[in-house]
């Protein structure tokens, strides 16, 4: 996954698509570091990516959950549970003591994690609420 936006990811909700594009942009930064594979110290860049990811995640999940509450979405608990897992996972990576010594391993893990987020959450659970929202609009 090279983290390029593709229309197949679109949920046809402009604000949500923009926020998901933001996730892709963070993924692209991680990907760009990974393909360099030049052995340089990328600690600061990796920490910046993790910080951005935490900020984005907090903002985006709150936005989605508030929106879904407003429309009494029936599967909101699935959303909250999956969101909780992603936040747990980012915090787990961010607090890892061996991060500096395992930079490449960590960056590849972040990529894998973001790919899963896109294919398993955005393309499944988020798509499900998007279909629902079209019916109540
Ligand atoms: Fe989302
Ligand atoms: Fe979501």
PDB file of C-alpha atoms and ligand atoms in Angstrom:
ATOM      1  CA  UNK A   1       0.000   0.000   0.000  1.00  0.00           C
ATOM      2  CA  UNK A   2       1.536   3.308  -1.121  1.00  0.00           C
ATOM      3  CA  UNK A   3      -1.134   5.431   0.595  1.00  0.00           C
ATOM      4  CA  UNK A   4      -2.326   7.226  -2.498  1.00  0.00           C
ATOM      5  CA  UNK A   5      -5.930   8.387  -2.375  1.00  0.00           C
ATOM      6  CA  UNK A   6      -8.212   6.439  -4.657  1.00  0.00           C
ATOM      7  CA  UNK A   7     -11.916   7.020  -5.319  1.00  0.00           C
ATOM      8  CA  UNK A   8     -12.626   3.498  -4.102  1.00  0.00           C
ATOM      9  CA  UNK A   9     -11.921   4.793  -0.580  1.00  0.00           C
ATOM     10  CA  UNK A  10     -14.517   7.543  -0.885  1.00  0.00           C
ATOM     11  CA  UNK A  11     -17.577   7.379   1.365  1.00  0.00           C
ATOM     12  CA  UNK A  12     -19.181  10.293  -0.511  1.00  0.00           C
ATOM     13  CA  UNK A  13     -19.155  12.430   2.633  1.00  0.00           C
ATOM     14  CA  UNK A  14     -16.785  15.271   1.871  1.00  0.00           C
ATOM     15  CA  UNK A  15     -15.628  16.093   5.394  1.00  0.00           C
ATOM     16  CA  UNK A  16     -15.041  12.425   6.244  1.00  0.00           C
ATOM     17  CA  UNK A  17     -13.192  11.817   2.976  1.00  0.00           C
ATOM     18  CA  UNK A  18     -10.961  14.792   3.764  1.00  0.00           C
ATOM     19  CA  UNK A  19     -10.179  13.412   7.193  1.00  0.00           C
ATOM     20  CA  UNK A  20      -9.434   9.977   5.725  1.00  0.00           C
ATOM     21  CA  UNK A  21      -7.145  11.665   3.196  1.00  0.00           C
ATOM     22  CA  UNK A  22      -5.299  13.101   6.156  1.00  0.00           C
ATOM     23  CA  UNK A  23      -4.733   9.561   7.463  1.00  0.00           C
ATOM     24  CA  UNK A  24      -3.389   8.552   4.049  1.00  0.00           C
ATOM     25  CA  UNK A  25      -1.035  11.543   4.093  1.00  0.00           C
ATOM     26  CA  UNK A  26       0.401  10.391   7.417  1.00  0.00           C
ATOM     27  CA  UNK A  27       0.712   6.870   6.011  1.00  0.00           C
ATOM     28  CA  UNK A  28       2.552   8.238   2.992  1.00  0.00           C
ATOM     29  CA  UNK A  29       5.114   9.930   5.231  1.00  0.00           C
ATOM     30  CA  UNK A  30       5.760   6.624   6.980  1.00  0.00           C
ATOM     31  CA  UNK A  31       5.957   4.837   3.627  1.00  0.00           C
ATOM     32  CA  UNK A  32       8.421   7.393   2.234  1.00  0.00           C
ATOM     33  CA  UNK A  33      10.735   6.810   5.198  1.00  0.00           C
ATOM     34  CA  UNK A  34      10.434   3.040   4.869  1.00  0.00           C
ATOM     35  CA  UNK A  35      11.408   2.901   1.188  1.00  0.00           C
ATOM     36  CA  UNK A  36      14.561   4.944   1.834  1.00  0.00           C
ATOM     37  CA  UNK A  37      16.009   2.132   3.958  1.00  0.00           C
ATOM     38  CA  UNK A  38      19.328   4.006   4.167  1.00  0.00           C
ATOM     39  CA  UNK A  39      20.113   3.278   7.782  1.00  0.00           C
ATOM     40  CA  UNK A  40      19.875   6.944   8.815  1.00  0.00           C
ATOM     41  CA  UNK A  41      18.574   7.937  12.210  1.00  0.00           C
ATOM     42  CA  UNK A  42      14.876   8.697  11.690  1.00  0.00           C
ATOM     43  CA  UNK A  43      13.876   8.846  15.333  1.00  0.00           C
ATOM     44  CA  UNK A  44      12.614  12.459  15.212  1.00  0.00           C
ATOM     45  CA  UNK A  45      10.667  11.881  12.008  1.00  0.00           C
ATOM     46  CA  UNK A  46       9.094   8.728  13.406  1.00  0.00           C
ATOM     47  CA  UNK A  47       8.094  10.518  16.605  1.00  0.00           C
ATOM     48  CA  UNK A  48       6.558  13.348  14.536  1.00  0.00           C
ATOM     49  CA  UNK A  49       4.518  10.790  12.594  1.00  0.00           C
ATOM     50  CA  UNK A  50       3.330   9.125  15.795  1.00  0.00           C
ATOM     51  CA  UNK A  51       2.354  12.515  17.291  1.00  0.00           C
ATOM     52  CA  UNK A  52       0.451  13.468  14.146  1.00  0.00           C
ATOM     53  CA  UNK A  53      -1.249  10.115  14.156  1.00  0.00           C
ATOM     54  CA  UNK A  54      -2.392  10.550  17.749  1.00  0.00           C
ATOM     55  CA  UNK A  55      -3.724  14.059  17.054  1.00  0.00           C
ATOM     56  CA  UNK A  56      -5.498  12.979  13.893  1.00  0.00           C
ATOM     57  CA  UNK A  57      -6.943   9.896  15.504  1.00  0.00           C
ATOM     58  CA  UNK A  58      -8.339  11.761  18.485  1.00  0.00           C
ATOM     59  CA  UNK A  59      -9.916  14.432  16.299  1.00  0.00           C
ATOM     60  CA  UNK A  60     -11.301  12.076  13.666  1.00  0.00           C
ATOM     61  CA  UNK A  61     -12.768   9.472  16.003  1.00  0.00           C
ATOM     62  CA  UNK A  62     -14.463  12.119  18.105  1.00  0.00           C
ATOM     63  CA  UNK A  63     -15.862  13.715  14.985  1.00  0.00           C
ATOM     64  CA  UNK A  64     -17.261  10.412  13.705  1.00  0.00           C
ATOM     65  CA  UNK A  65     -18.688   9.331  17.038  1.00  0.00           C
ATOM     66  CA  UNK A  66     -20.441  12.682  17.592  1.00  0.00           C
ATOM     67  CA  UNK A  67     -21.868  12.582  14.090  1.00  0.00           C
ATOM     68  CA  UNK A  68     -23.121   8.998  14.520  1.00  0.00           C
ATOM     69  CA  UNK A  69     -24.678   9.758  17.910  1.00  0.00           C
ATOM     70  CA  UNK A  70     -26.520  12.665  16.376  1.00  0.00           C
ATOM     71  CA  UNK A  71     -28.129  10.318  13.847  1.00  0.00           C
ATOM     72  CA  UNK A  72     -28.740   7.486  16.365  1.00  0.00           C
ATOM     73  CA  UNK A  73     -26.612   5.073  14.399  1.00  0.00           C
ATOM     74  CA  UNK A  74     -27.331   1.511  15.563  1.00  0.00           C
ATOM     75  CA  UNK A  75     -23.785   0.152  15.171  1.00  0.00           C
ATOM     76  CA  UNK A  76     -22.048   2.924  17.069  1.00  0.00           C
ATOM     77  CA  UNK A  77     -20.567   0.446  19.568  1.00  0.00           C
ATOM     78  CA  UNK A  78     -18.707  -1.341  16.793  1.00  0.00           C
ATOM     79  CA  UNK A  79     -17.260   2.025  15.801  1.00  0.00           C
ATOM     80  CA  UNK A  80     -16.306   2.903  19.375  1.00  0.00           C
ATOM     81  CA  UNK A  81     -14.749  -0.501  19.989  1.00  0.00           C
ATOM     82  CA  UNK A  82     -12.655  -0.445  16.832  1.00  0.00           C
ATOM     83  CA  UNK A  83     -11.639   3.171  17.437  1.00  0.00           C
ATOM     84  CA  UNK A  84     -10.577   2.201  20.953  1.00  0.00           C
ATOM     85  CA  UNK A  85      -8.365  -0.520  19.522  1.00  0.00           C
ATOM     86  CA  UNK A  86      -6.578   1.897  17.154  1.00  0.00           C
ATOM     87  CA  UNK A  87      -5.939   4.394  19.948  1.00  0.00           C
ATOM     88  CA  UNK A  88      -4.634   1.606  22.175  1.00  0.00           C
ATOM     89  CA  UNK A  89      -2.320   0.434  19.412  1.00  0.00           C
ATOM     90  CA  UNK A  90      -0.859   3.886  18.680  1.00  0.00           C
ATOM     91  CA  UNK A  91      -0.263   4.526  22.377  1.00  0.00           C
ATOM     92  CA  UNK A  92       1.386   1.141  22.638  1.00  0.00           C
ATOM     93  CA  UNK A  93       3.810   1.952  19.795  1.00  0.00           C
ATOM     94  CA  UNK A  94       4.434   5.488  21.110  1.00  0.00           C
ATOM     95  CA  UNK A  95       5.403   4.274  24.561  1.00  0.00           C
ATOM     96  CA  UNK A  96       7.701   1.477  23.427  1.00  0.00           C
ATOM     97  CA  UNK A  97      11.052   1.743  25.153  1.00  0.00           C
ATOM     98  CA  UNK A  98      13.011   0.013  22.380  1.00  0.00           C
ATOM     99  CA  UNK A  99      11.625   2.330  19.667  1.00  0.00           C
ATOM    100  CA  UNK A 100      14.920   4.109  19.023  1.00  0.00           C
ATOM    101  CA  UNK A 101      16.828   0.841  18.516  1.00  0.00           C
ATOM    102  CA  UNK A 102      14.148  -0.649  16.298  1.00  0.00           C
ATOM    103  CA  UNK A 103      13.248   2.281  14.055  1.00  0.00           C
ATOM    104  CA  UNK A 104      12.802   0.259  10.905  1.00  0.00           C
ATOM    105  CA  UNK A 105      10.706  -2.366  12.625  1.00  0.00           C
ATOM    106  CA  UNK A 106       8.491   0.352  14.125  1.00  0.00           C
ATOM    107  CA  UNK A 107       7.988   2.216  10.847  1.00  0.00           C
ATOM    108  CA  UNK A 108       7.036  -1.028   9.062  1.00  0.00           C
ATOM    109  CA  UNK A 109       4.647  -1.800  11.885  1.00  0.00           C
ATOM    110  CA  UNK A 110       3.006   1.629  11.537  1.00  0.00           C
ATOM    111  CA  UNK A 111       2.564   1.030   7.800  1.00  0.00           C
ATOM    112  CA  UNK A 112       1.031  -2.382   8.380  1.00  0.00           C
ATOM    113  CA  UNK A 113      -1.253  -0.917  11.031  1.00  0.00           C
ATOM    114  CA  UNK A 114      -2.425   1.956   8.791  1.00  0.00           C
ATOM    115  CA  UNK A 115      -3.022  -0.409   5.861  1.00  0.00           C
ATOM    116  CA  UNK A 116      -5.229  -2.509   8.096  1.00  0.00           C
ATOM    117  CA  UNK A 117      -7.032   0.566   9.346  1.00  0.00           C
ATOM    118  CA  UNK A 118      -7.862   1.562   5.777  1.00  0.00           C
ATOM    119  CA  UNK A 119      -8.850  -1.863   4.476  1.00  0.00           C
ATOM    120  CA  UNK A 120     -10.557  -3.194   7.602  1.00  0.00           C
ATOM    121  CA  UNK A 121     -12.077  -0.115   9.223  1.00  0.00           C
ATOM    122  CA  UNK A 122     -12.612   2.570   6.578  1.00  0.00           C
ATOM    123  CA  UNK A 123     -13.629   0.088   3.882  1.00  0.00           C
ATOM    124  CA  UNK A 124     -15.900  -1.924   6.188  1.00  0.00           C
ATOM    125  CA  UNK A 125     -17.215  -0.237   9.351  1.00  0.00           C
ATOM    126  CA  UNK A 126     -17.022   3.369   8.094  1.00  0.00           C
ATOM    127  CA  UNK A 127     -18.559   2.361   4.770  1.00  0.00           C
ATOM    128  CA  UNK A 128     -21.425   0.806   6.712  1.00  0.00           C
ATOM    129  CA  UNK A 129     -22.288   4.059   8.514  1.00  0.00           C
ATOM    130  CA  UNK A 130     -21.954   5.991   5.249  1.00  0.00           C
ATOM    131  CA  UNK A 131     -24.627   3.791   3.685  1.00  0.00           C
ATOM    132  CA  UNK A 132     -26.826   4.373   6.751  1.00  0.00           C
ATOM    133  CA  UNK A 133     -26.347   8.150   6.682  1.00  0.00           C
ATOM    134  CA  UNK A 134     -27.483   8.279   3.045  1.00  0.00           C
ATOM    135  CA  UNK A 135     -30.812   6.797   4.134  1.00  0.00           C
ATOM    136  CA  UNK A 136     -31.462   9.417   6.840  1.00  0.00           C
ATOM    137  CA  UNK A 137     -30.176  12.442   4.955  1.00  0.00           C
TER     138      UNK A 137
HETATM  139 FE1  LIG B   1     -13.019   7.033   9.791  1.00  0.00          FE
HETATM  140 FE1  LIG B   2     -14.534   4.983  12.140  1.00  0.00          FE
END
